Every structure is written in structure tokens, then in C-alpha cells.
């Protein structure tokens, strides 16, 4: 009997639990019902809430936007060798010194930009029982202002100047075996001033191409001594001196020549490997008043690898084709190890 009552009690509790879990899903329309909510017995405060203004002192930030970015590199290379008089391996005592200064300033604000770059190079080598000779000598100053037209295209105007510091010589042997220098160039003989305007294509930060539809170049030869070529077998006899009719495209009785041309200048500068910078500049100058055979080309390529904080190794190559200078391609190459100071770091 007790088991039966326990069973009934268990069934009753199960039914009660099921009813408690049921969910009422029948909607009830309360629109016509008179339902009144009782007012809360808790006191409530009515009226306006006063707000007291708080004075805040403005904070003035003393900060200025600098639109200029500059970089200066100064490099010095020294190469020296000395041999005793009884050195059986052979050799010549020599001392070579070279220097490089590269300054670049960039200004950029909204759609306007300006870049100025100065490159100064000079080097000399002195071998025993020989005359001093230049290894590097260049003055280059390029200025460009540009106005952005679209994402990759700019309208630009540029002015560039190029010459050299010191006199340049070609060397011949006299009848008694001595070296004889013959002057072929010096400062502003020649000197080049180029003005150009047109459109520039710049798809990224490391490559750009200028298309100078309107360009002019003035070639200066201010020292007429470079026109004179002396006979190396009799340098003291002025009767054997020969005078060139033109030099660097400039007539003997004139100081400069002006040319109008179409110009293309391409620049590439990028860190191709870790601490290794590749810099290249190609320039093509097409005069409007002469045949295409007189198109001028110049390619400058330099690779600089940083060994540590100060030491670096650099390879510089130049290729030049200008019929006003020579009918063949001119080339130069220099490999140097030295120190480089960069400001700011």
C-alpha cells in the first residue's frame, strides 16, 4: 500500500512539473481591457535640474609642421701605397684621395613639390715620377618644381647646372720620355645650363621620368686656352700649336651656344639589398635643329653598400655619348672604399 501511495505522489509531481514548463502561446487582446497601473508609492522629484557650466582652458600645442626634408652625405676615400727601393715585386709609390658631397632637399605640401640636389666630386692621384692626375671632378646642381595633376602625373619646371672644379688634361710623351699635359677642359669650359618644362611620370617613390617638351641648353666655353693643342714633341714652339675650330660644339670666337631640344630624364633610387643603395640617372637630349645622329645620351649608375656605421664601398659608372665632345662613347668607372658621414642620421 505504501508503494502505491508513493507511486501516485510521483505521478502527481511529474504532472505539476510539466504544467510549470508549458509556455502560453495564445495571444491576448488587451485593447478593450480597463487596466490601471498603480502609482509608485516612492516619492519622485519634479522640476528643472540646474547645470553649472565649467570653464575649460584651451591647451595650446606648440607644434609646427615641417614640409622640408634634407639629407647630406659626405664621403672621403684614401688609397696609399709605398715600396722600398729594393722591392723585387715591382710597384710605384702612390697616393690617391677622393671626396664626395651629396646634398638633397625636398619640399612637399599638398599638390606642390620642390627638389634640389647638389653633387660635388673631386679626386686626385699622384704616382712617383709622374704628374698629378684627376680621378674625379664634377659639379652638378639640379632643381625641380612640380605641380600634381593626377595620381601619377605632374607638371614640372627644372633648371640644372653642370661643370667641373679643376683643369683637365690629356697626357702625351715628349721625345725624351717626359709626360706633357695638354689642357682640354677647366671650370666653365665646358659648362652646361639646362632649363626644361613639361610633364613628369612618377608611379612610385623610387622611379620618375621627366618629359621635357620645351628644353633649352646653354653650353659655355669661357677659356679659349682649351682650343689650343700643342705639339708634344716641341711644346715650347708656339708655331706648332694647333687651334681647334670648335670645342664642345662652340665656335672659337664665341663663348656659348644655345640649343632648343626635347629632353627625357629618368631617375631611379632604391635600396635593392640590405644596406645597398642603387642610384641611376639617364638623360637624353634631342636638339630640334639637328639630325637624330646628334642625340646626346648620358647614364650615371652608382651602387653604394654600407659596411658599418661609417665604412662603405661604392662603385660608380658613367657612360656618355655626345658628338660635340667625341665621336665615340666615353666611359668611366671608379671603385672606392672609404668613410661616409650622413646628416641627419
mmCIF file of C-alpha atoms in Angstrom:
data_model
loop_
_atom_site.group_PDB
_atom_site.id
_atom_site.type_symbol
_atom_site.label_atom_id
_atom_site.label_comp_id
_atom_site.label_asym_id
_atom_site.label_seq_id
_atom_site.Cartn_x
_atom_site.Cartn_y
_atom_site.Cartn_z
ATOM 1 C CA UNK A 1 0.000 0.000 0.000
ATOM 2 C CA UNK A 2 2.760 2.386 0.836
ATOM 3 C CA UNK A 3 4.353 1.646 -2.509
ATOM 4 C CA UNK A 4 1.100 2.534 -4.295
ATOM 5 C CA UNK A 5 0.814 5.912 -2.493
ATOM 6 C CA UNK A 6 4.412 6.685 -3.311
ATOM 7 C CA UNK A 7 3.710 5.923 -6.957
ATOM 8 C CA UNK A 8 0.689 8.279 -7.025
ATOM 9 C CA UNK A 9 2.731 11.008 -5.395
ATOM 10 C CA UNK A 10 5.462 10.620 -8.033
ATOM 11 C CA UNK A 11 2.949 10.851 -10.922
ATOM 12 C CA UNK A 12 1.308 13.958 -9.394
ATOM 13 C CA UNK A 13 4.631 15.764 -9.017
ATOM 14 C CA UNK A 14 5.570 14.941 -12.667
ATOM 15 C CA UNK A 15 2.293 16.366 -13.984
ATOM 16 C CA UNK A 16 2.763 19.547 -11.911
ATOM 17 C CA UNK A 17 6.324 19.971 -13.252
ATOM 18 C CA UNK A 18 5.156 19.586 -16.869
ATOM 19 C CA UNK A 19 2.464 22.205 -16.399
ATOM 20 C CA UNK A 20 5.037 24.594 -14.920
ATOM 21 C CA UNK A 21 7.225 24.186 -18.039
ATOM 22 C CA UNK A 22 4.415 24.857 -20.508
ATOM 23 C CA UNK A 23 4.612 28.153 -22.443
ATOM 24 C CA UNK A 24 1.433 30.080 -23.134
ATOM 25 C CA UNK A 25 1.422 30.929 -26.851
ATOM 26 C CA UNK A 26 -2.169 32.206 -27.057
ATOM 27 C CA UNK A 27 -2.254 35.982 -27.885
ATOM 28 C CA UNK A 28 -4.475 38.107 -25.665
ATOM 29 C CA UNK A 29 -6.063 41.317 -26.994
ATOM 30 C CA UNK A 30 -5.723 43.957 -24.250
ATOM 31 C CA UNK A 31 -7.181 46.847 -26.281
ATOM 32 C CA UNK A 32 -10.589 46.828 -24.631
ATOM 33 C CA UNK A 33 -9.408 45.970 -21.139
ATOM 34 C CA UNK A 34 -9.506 48.612 -18.458
ATOM 35 C CA UNK A 35 -6.089 48.123 -16.940
ATOM 36 C CA UNK A 36 -4.939 50.669 -14.426
ATOM 37 C CA UNK A 37 -1.424 50.756 -13.129
ATOM 38 C CA UNK A 38 -0.868 51.690 -9.583
ATOM 39 C CA UNK A 39 1.207 54.706 -8.852
ATOM 40 C CA UNK A 40 4.521 54.013 -7.261
ATOM 41 C CA UNK A 41 4.447 54.757 -3.573
ATOM 42 C CA UNK A 42 8.018 56.056 -3.742
ATOM 43 C CA UNK A 43 8.342 59.859 -3.823
ATOM 44 C CA UNK A 44 9.547 61.416 -7.119
ATOM 45 C CA UNK A 45 11.166 64.806 -7.633
ATOM 46 C CA UNK A 46 9.947 67.073 -10.390
ATOM 47 C CA UNK A 47 11.279 70.344 -11.741
ATOM 48 C CA UNK A 48 14.383 71.567 -13.571
ATOM 49 C CA UNK A 49 17.823 70.192 -12.865
ATOM 50 C CA UNK A 50 20.408 73.003 -12.598
ATOM 51 C CA UNK A 51 23.663 72.639 -14.526
ATOM 52 C CA UNK A 52 26.711 74.648 -13.614
ATOM 53 C CA UNK A 53 28.992 75.453 -16.590
ATOM 54 C CA UNK A 54 32.629 74.516 -16.216
ATOM 55 C CA UNK A 55 35.250 76.677 -17.894
ATOM 56 C CA UNK A 56 37.974 74.784 -19.744
ATOM 57 C CA UNK A 57 41.212 76.496 -20.613
ATOM 58 C CA UNK A 58 42.332 75.654 -24.150
ATOM 59 C CA UNK A 59 45.573 73.731 -24.428
ATOM 60 C CA UNK A 60 47.941 75.270 -26.963
ATOM 61 C CA UNK A 61 50.243 72.715 -28.574
ATOM 62 C CA UNK A 62 53.480 74.307 -29.723
ATOM 63 C CA UNK A 63 53.958 72.102 -32.787
ATOM 64 C CA UNK A 64 54.851 73.056 -36.340
ATOM 65 C CA UNK A 65 54.577 71.035 -39.498
ATOM 66 C CA UNK A 66 57.896 70.861 -41.306
ATOM 67 C CA UNK A 67 57.393 70.387 -45.021
ATOM 68 C CA UNK A 68 61.137 70.202 -45.693
ATOM 69 C CA UNK A 69 63.232 67.035 -45.673
ATOM 70 C CA UNK A 70 67.001 67.296 -46.119
ATOM 71 C CA UNK A 71 69.842 64.795 -46.325
ATOM 72 C CA UNK A 72 73.583 65.429 -46.582
ATOM 73 C CA UNK A 73 76.239 62.806 -47.324
ATOM 74 C CA UNK A 74 79.980 63.459 -47.073
ATOM 75 C CA UNK A 75 82.401 60.750 -48.177
ATOM 76 C CA UNK A 76 86.211 60.551 -48.103
ATOM 77 C CA UNK A 77 88.305 57.869 -49.810
ATOM 78 C CA UNK A 78 92.085 57.435 -49.425
ATOM 79 C CA UNK A 79 94.328 54.941 -51.206
ATOM 80 C CA UNK A 80 98.078 54.856 -50.498
ATOM 81 C CA UNK A 81 100.930 52.515 -51.419
ATOM 82 C CA UNK A 82 104.674 52.687 -50.636
ATOM 83 C CA UNK A 83 107.512 50.371 -51.744
ATOM 84 C CA UNK A 84 111.157 50.219 -50.722
ATOM 85 C CA UNK A 85 113.852 50.776 -53.367
ATOM 86 C CA UNK A 86 114.816 47.090 -53.362
ATOM 87 C CA UNK A 87 111.235 45.763 -53.603
ATOM 88 C CA UNK A 88 111.558 42.926 -56.138
ATOM 89 C CA UNK A 89 107.846 42.612 -56.820
ATOM 90 C CA UNK A 90 107.756 45.947 -58.585
ATOM 91 C CA UNK A 91 105.455 48.840 -57.848
ATOM 92 C CA UNK A 92 105.120 52.606 -57.785
ATOM 93 C CA UNK A 93 104.625 54.758 -54.711
ATOM 94 C CA UNK A 94 101.196 56.360 -54.991
ATOM 95 C CA UNK A 95 98.670 58.388 -53.064
ATOM 96 C CA UNK A 96 95.045 58.862 -54.120
ATOM 97 C CA UNK A 97 92.465 60.994 -52.328
ATOM 98 C CA UNK A 98 88.836 61.460 -53.279
ATOM 99 C CA UNK A 99 85.885 63.297 -51.809
ATOM 100 C CA UNK A 100 82.129 63.369 -52.367
ATOM 101 C CA UNK A 101 79.401 65.705 -51.106
ATOM 102 C CA UNK A 102 75.757 64.980 -51.872
ATOM 103 C CA UNK A 103 73.065 67.334 -50.588
ATOM 104 C CA UNK A 104 69.355 66.808 -51.262
ATOM 105 C CA UNK A 105 66.450 68.957 -50.049
ATOM 106 C CA UNK A 106 62.801 68.077 -50.653
ATOM 107 C CA UNK A 107 59.710 70.198 -50.029
ATOM 108 C CA UNK A 108 56.198 68.780 -50.325
ATOM 109 C CA UNK A 109 52.898 70.475 -49.415
ATOM 110 C CA UNK A 110 49.573 69.351 -50.804
ATOM 111 C CA UNK A 111 49.985 69.142 -54.611
ATOM 112 C CA UNK A 112 53.191 71.197 -54.827
ATOM 113 C CA UNK A 113 56.727 69.801 -54.501
ATOM 114 C CA UNK A 114 60.276 71.055 -54.944
ATOM 115 C CA UNK A 115 63.557 69.109 -55.023
ATOM 116 C CA UNK A 116 67.098 70.487 -55.066
ATOM 117 C CA UNK A 117 70.118 68.191 -55.309
ATOM 118 C CA UNK A 118 73.814 69.081 -55.305
ATOM 119 C CA UNK A 119 76.569 66.601 -56.206
ATOM 120 C CA UNK A 120 80.223 67.615 -55.747
ATOM 121 C CA UNK A 121 83.030 65.158 -56.594
ATOM 122 C CA UNK A 122 86.773 65.619 -56.685
ATOM 123 C CA UNK A 123 89.742 63.270 -56.521
ATOM 124 C CA UNK A 124 93.419 63.120 -57.460
ATOM 125 C CA UNK A 125 96.151 60.534 -57.704
ATOM 126 C CA UNK A 126 99.936 61.075 -57.529
ATOM 127 C CA UNK A 127 102.302 58.362 -58.677
ATOM 128 C CA UNK A 128 106.055 58.615 -58.181
ATOM 129 C CA UNK A 129 107.906 60.303 -61.065
ATOM 130 C CA UNK A 130 104.597 61.174 -62.729
ATOM 131 C CA UNK A 131 102.385 64.241 -62.878
ATOM 132 C CA UNK A 132 99.310 64.539 -60.689
ATOM 133 C CA UNK A 133 96.136 63.368 -62.392
ATOM 134 C CA UNK A 134 92.464 63.779 -61.633
ATOM 135 C CA UNK A 135 90.322 60.775 -60.864
ATOM 136 C CA UNK A 136 87.015 62.556 -60.180
ATOM 137 C CA UNK A 137 85.830 66.086 -60.901
ATOM 138 C CA UNK A 138 82.183 67.117 -61.175
ATOM 139 C CA UNK A 139 79.827 69.908 -60.160
ATOM 140 C CA UNK A 140 76.135 69.109 -60.613
ATOM 141 C CA UNK A 141 73.145 71.085 -59.315
ATOM 142 C CA UNK A 142 69.583 70.135 -60.220
ATOM 143 C CA UNK A 143 66.401 71.998 -59.217
ATOM 144 C CA UNK A 144 62.864 70.871 -59.994
ATOM 145 C CA UNK A 145 59.437 72.259 -59.044
ATOM 146 C CA UNK A 146 56.329 70.192 -59.784
ATOM 147 C CA UNK A 147 52.542 70.554 -59.534
ATOM 148 C CA UNK A 148 50.499 67.366 -59.243
ATOM 149 C CA UNK A 149 47.868 66.892 -61.963
ATOM 150 C CA UNK A 150 46.697 63.355 -61.161
ATOM 151 C CA UNK A 151 47.809 60.342 -59.157
ATOM 152 C CA UNK A 152 50.986 59.710 -61.189
ATOM 153 C CA UNK A 153 51.375 62.783 -63.430
ATOM 154 C CA UNK A 154 52.910 66.165 -62.647
ATOM 155 C CA UNK A 155 53.647 69.384 -64.492
ATOM 156 C CA UNK A 156 57.261 70.380 -63.791
ATOM 157 C CA UNK A 157 59.870 73.035 -64.435
ATOM 158 C CA UNK A 158 63.574 72.430 -63.839
ATOM 159 C CA UNK A 159 66.965 74.137 -64.013
ATOM 160 C CA UNK A 160 70.257 72.232 -63.847
ATOM 161 C CA UNK A 161 73.922 73.233 -63.957
ATOM 162 C CA UNK A 162 76.997 71.096 -64.609
ATOM 163 C CA UNK A 163 80.737 71.798 -64.829
ATOM 164 C CA UNK A 164 83.996 70.886 -63.047
ATOM 165 C CA UNK A 165 86.339 72.323 -60.421
ATOM 166 C CA UNK A 166 89.817 71.927 -61.861
ATOM 167 C CA UNK A 167 91.620 71.886 -65.179
ATOM 168 C CA UNK A 168 91.615 68.630 -67.114
ATOM 169 C CA UNK A 169 94.489 67.381 -69.238
ATOM 170 C CA UNK A 170 95.326 64.713 -71.740
ATOM 171 C CA UNK A 171 98.881 63.376 -71.413
ATOM 172 C CA UNK A 172 101.445 62.662 -74.099
ATOM 173 C CA UNK A 173 105.068 61.632 -74.132
ATOM 174 C CA UNK A 174 107.766 64.014 -75.336
ATOM 175 C CA UNK A 175 110.792 62.902 -77.350
ATOM 176 C CA UNK A 176 112.833 62.462 -74.172
ATOM 177 C CA UNK A 177 110.118 60.357 -72.458
ATOM 178 C CA UNK A 178 108.697 63.070 -70.226
ATOM 179 C CA UNK A 179 104.957 63.430 -69.671
ATOM 180 C CA UNK A 180 103.459 66.506 -71.276
ATOM 181 C CA UNK A 181 99.991 67.785 -70.209
ATOM 182 C CA UNK A 182 97.686 69.241 -72.821
ATOM 183 C CA UNK A 183 94.797 71.352 -71.469
ATOM 184 C CA UNK A 184 91.414 70.084 -72.659
ATOM 185 C CA UNK A 185 88.926 71.397 -70.064
ATOM 186 C CA UNK A 186 88.507 73.501 -66.939
ATOM 187 C CA UNK A 187 85.805 75.266 -64.913
ATOM 188 C CA UNK A 188 83.099 76.586 -67.283
ATOM 189 C CA UNK A 189 84.989 75.183 -70.233
ATOM 190 C CA UNK A 190 82.722 73.458 -70.717
ATOM 191 C CA UNK A 191 79.801 74.419 -68.507
ATOM 192 C CA UNK A 192 76.172 73.475 -69.112
ATOM 193 C CA UNK A 193 72.982 75.246 -68.030
ATOM 194 C CA UNK A 194 69.727 73.481 -68.902
ATOM 195 C CA UNK A 195 66.165 74.756 -68.473
ATOM 196 C CA UNK A 196 63.218 72.458 -69.083
ATOM 197 C CA UNK A 197 59.474 72.212 -68.549
ATOM 198 C CA UNK A 198 56.943 69.528 -69.373
ATOM 199 C CA UNK A 199 55.318 66.542 -67.708
ATOM 200 C CA UNK A 200 56.658 64.054 -65.198
ATOM 201 C CA UNK A 201 55.501 60.480 -64.645
ATOM 202 C CA UNK A 202 56.066 59.253 -61.095
ATOM 203 C CA UNK A 203 54.307 55.950 -60.300
ATOM 204 C CA UNK A 204 56.165 55.372 -57.006
ATOM 205 C CA UNK A 205 58.733 56.911 -54.691
ATOM 206 C CA UNK A 206 61.852 55.428 -56.289
ATOM 207 C CA UNK A 207 61.262 55.992 -60.018
ATOM 208 C CA UNK A 208 60.361 59.039 -62.115
ATOM 209 C CA UNK A 209 60.617 60.172 -65.732
ATOM 210 C CA UNK A 210 60.609 63.780 -66.919
ATOM 211 C CA UNK A 211 59.380 64.509 -70.439
ATOM 212 C CA UNK A 212 60.693 67.976 -71.240
ATOM 213 C CA UNK A 213 58.791 69.112 -74.322
ATOM 214 C CA UNK A 214 60.312 72.562 -74.022
ATOM 215 C CA UNK A 215 64.011 72.473 -73.119
ATOM 216 C CA UNK A 216 66.944 74.782 -73.698
ATOM 217 C CA UNK A 217 70.651 74.202 -73.027
ATOM 218 C CA UNK A 218 73.460 76.723 -72.995
ATOM 219 C CA UNK A 219 77.000 75.400 -73.471
ATOM 220 C CA UNK A 220 79.753 77.685 -72.139
ATOM 221 C CA UNK A 221 83.445 77.697 -73.084
ATOM 222 C CA UNK A 222 84.793 80.739 -71.253
ATOM 223 C CA UNK A 223 88.511 79.887 -71.536
ATOM 224 C CA UNK A 224 89.843 79.944 -75.093
ATOM 225 C CA UNK A 225 93.003 78.131 -73.980
ATOM 226 C CA UNK A 226 91.162 74.815 -74.363
ATOM 227 C CA UNK A 227 91.009 75.416 -78.121
ATOM 228 C CA UNK A 228 94.826 75.310 -78.380
ATOM 229 C CA UNK A 229 96.584 71.959 -78.874
ATOM 230 C CA UNK A 230 100.368 71.954 -78.585
ATOM 231 C CA UNK A 231 102.745 69.566 -80.269
ATOM 232 C CA UNK A 232 104.030 67.217 -77.529
ATOM 233 C CA UNK A 233 107.389 66.813 -79.312
ATOM 234 C CA UNK A 234 108.052 70.566 -79.160
ATOM 235 C CA UNK A 235 105.848 72.140 -76.507
ATOM 236 C CA UNK A 236 107.893 75.334 -76.339
ATOM 237 C CA UNK A 237 107.406 76.237 -80.008
ATOM 238 C CA UNK A 238 104.124 78.146 -80.363
ATOM 239 C CA UNK A 239 104.409 77.985 -84.155
ATOM 240 C CA UNK A 240 103.398 74.325 -83.998
ATOM 241 C CA UNK A 241 100.332 74.992 -81.890
ATOM 242 C CA UNK A 242 97.056 73.956 -83.490
ATOM 243 C CA UNK A 243 93.762 75.732 -82.859
ATOM 244 C CA UNK A 244 90.510 73.793 -82.986
ATOM 245 C CA UNK A 245 87.678 75.466 -84.912
ATOM 246 C CA UNK A 246 85.085 74.271 -82.393
ATOM 247 C CA UNK A 247 85.240 72.853 -78.891
ATOM 248 C CA UNK A 248 82.291 71.163 -77.202
ATOM 249 C CA UNK A 249 80.138 72.439 -80.051
ATOM 250 C CA UNK A 250 81.077 76.101 -79.502
ATOM 251 C CA UNK A 251 82.919 78.089 -82.170
ATOM 252 C CA UNK A 252 86.306 79.555 -81.274
ATOM 253 C CA UNK A 253 85.158 83.182 -81.480
ATOM 254 C CA UNK A 254 82.117 82.597 -79.276
ATOM 255 C CA UNK A 255 81.662 81.963 -75.560
ATOM 256 C CA UNK A 256 78.475 79.932 -75.547
ATOM 257 C CA UNK A 257 75.929 78.150 -77.698
ATOM 258 C CA UNK A 258 72.174 77.899 -77.138
ATOM 259 C CA UNK A 259 70.106 74.893 -78.211
ATOM 260 C CA UNK A 260 66.376 74.097 -78.081
ATOM 261 C CA UNK A 261 65.552 70.447 -77.639
ATOM 262 C CA UNK A 262 63.298 67.662 -76.432
ATOM 263 C CA UNK A 263 64.655 66.094 -73.241
ATOM 264 C CA UNK A 264 63.963 62.949 -71.253
ATOM 265 C CA UNK A 265 65.397 62.449 -67.749
ATOM 266 C CA UNK A 266 64.757 59.249 -65.780
ATOM 267 C CA UNK A 267 65.767 58.719 -62.137
ATOM 268 C CA UNK A 268 65.887 55.519 -60.103
ATOM 269 C CA UNK A 269 66.924 55.341 -56.437
ATOM 270 C CA UNK A 270 66.133 52.348 -54.251
ATOM 271 C CA UNK A 271 67.630 50.095 -51.595
ATOM 272 C CA UNK A 272 67.875 46.907 -53.672
ATOM 273 C CA UNK A 273 69.570 44.880 -50.911
ATOM 274 C CA UNK A 274 70.027 45.379 -47.186
ATOM 275 C CA UNK A 275 72.237 48.482 -46.744
ATOM 276 C CA UNK A 276 72.851 48.576 -50.515
ATOM 277 C CA UNK A 277 71.568 51.562 -52.489
ATOM 278 C CA UNK A 278 71.274 51.647 -56.280
ATOM 279 C CA UNK A 279 71.038 55.052 -57.908
ATOM 280 C CA UNK A 280 70.735 55.637 -61.658
ATOM 281 C CA UNK A 281 70.070 58.672 -63.833
ATOM 282 C CA UNK A 282 69.576 58.619 -67.598
ATOM 283 C CA UNK A 283 69.405 61.764 -69.706
ATOM 284 C CA UNK A 284 68.584 62.070 -73.412
ATOM 285 C CA UNK A 285 68.853 65.423 -75.198
ATOM 286 C CA UNK A 286 67.417 65.714 -78.727
ATOM 287 C CA UNK A 287 68.154 69.083 -80.416
ATOM 288 C CA UNK A 288 65.349 70.379 -82.621
ATOM 289 C CA UNK A 289 67.681 71.932 -85.206
ATOM 290 C CA UNK A 290 69.924 68.914 -85.885
ATOM 291 C CA UNK A 291 69.589 65.360 -87.152
ATOM 292 C CA UNK A 292 68.901 62.449 -84.802
ATOM 293 C CA UNK A 293 72.539 61.412 -85.168
ATOM 294 C CA UNK A 294 73.368 64.260 -82.781
ATOM 295 C CA UNK A 295 71.208 62.976 -79.918
ATOM 296 C CA UNK A 296 73.112 63.168 -76.611
ATOM 297 C CA UNK A 297 72.951 60.349 -74.062
ATOM 298 C CA UNK A 298 74.321 60.183 -70.531
ATOM 299 C CA UNK A 299 73.916 57.373 -67.989
ATOM 300 C CA UNK A 300 75.132 57.611 -64.374
ATOM 301 C CA UNK A 301 74.948 54.488 -62.195
ATOM 302 C CA UNK A 302 76.222 54.154 -58.635
ATOM 303 C CA UNK A 303 75.976 51.293 -56.148
ATOM 304 C CA UNK A 304 76.805 52.078 -52.526
ATOM 305 C CA UNK A 305 76.939 49.373 -49.863
ATOM 306 C CA UNK A 306 77.187 50.306 -46.190
ATOM 307 C CA UNK A 307 79.567 48.011 -44.297
ATOM 308 C CA UNK A 308 79.030 49.535 -40.850
ATOM 309 C CA UNK A 309 78.146 52.867 -39.297
ATOM 310 C CA UNK A 310 80.908 54.744 -41.151
ATOM 311 C CA UNK A 311 82.608 52.452 -43.685
ATOM 312 C CA UNK A 312 81.143 51.937 -47.141
ATOM 313 C CA UNK A 313 82.156 50.683 -50.566
ATOM 314 C CA UNK A 314 80.921 52.333 -53.754
ATOM 315 C CA UNK A 315 81.008 51.580 -57.466
ATOM 316 C CA UNK A 316 80.377 54.446 -59.888
ATOM 317 C CA UNK A 317 79.983 54.139 -63.659
ATOM 318 C CA UNK A 318 79.331 56.832 -66.265
ATOM 319 C CA UNK A 319 78.554 56.411 -69.952
ATOM 320 C CA UNK A 320 78.406 59.458 -72.236
ATOM 321 C CA UNK A 321 77.756 59.879 -75.950
ATOM 322 C CA UNK A 322 77.963 63.451 -77.249
ATOM 323 C CA UNK A 323 79.306 64.106 -80.749
ATOM 324 C CA UNK A 324 80.241 67.655 -79.724
ATOM 325 C CA UNK A 325 82.801 66.088 -77.362
ATOM 326 C CA UNK A 326 83.815 62.913 -79.195
ATOM 327 C CA UNK A 327 82.515 60.671 -81.957
ATOM 328 C CA UNK A 328 82.805 57.599 -79.709
ATOM 329 C CA UNK A 329 81.198 56.630 -76.421
ATOM 330 C CA UNK A 330 83.042 57.939 -73.376
ATOM 331 C CA UNK A 331 83.090 55.800 -70.218
ATOM 332 C CA UNK A 332 84.473 55.987 -66.704
ATOM 333 C CA UNK A 333 84.403 53.639 -63.720
ATOM 334 C CA UNK A 334 85.572 54.046 -60.112
ATOM 335 C CA UNK A 335 85.602 51.635 -57.177
ATOM 336 C CA UNK A 336 86.238 53.170 -53.761
ATOM 337 C CA UNK A 337 86.351 52.153 -50.098
ATOM 338 C CA UNK A 338 86.090 54.894 -47.521
ATOM 339 C CA UNK A 339 84.069 56.565 -44.812
ATOM 340 C CA UNK A 340 80.672 58.213 -45.208
ATOM 341 C CA UNK A 341 79.008 60.691 -42.855
ATOM 342 C CA UNK A 342 75.259 61.194 -43.256
ATOM 343 C CA UNK A 343 73.242 64.047 -41.719
ATOM 344 C CA UNK A 344 70.708 63.714 -40.232
ATOM 345 C CA UNK A 345 71.014 60.078 -39.267
#
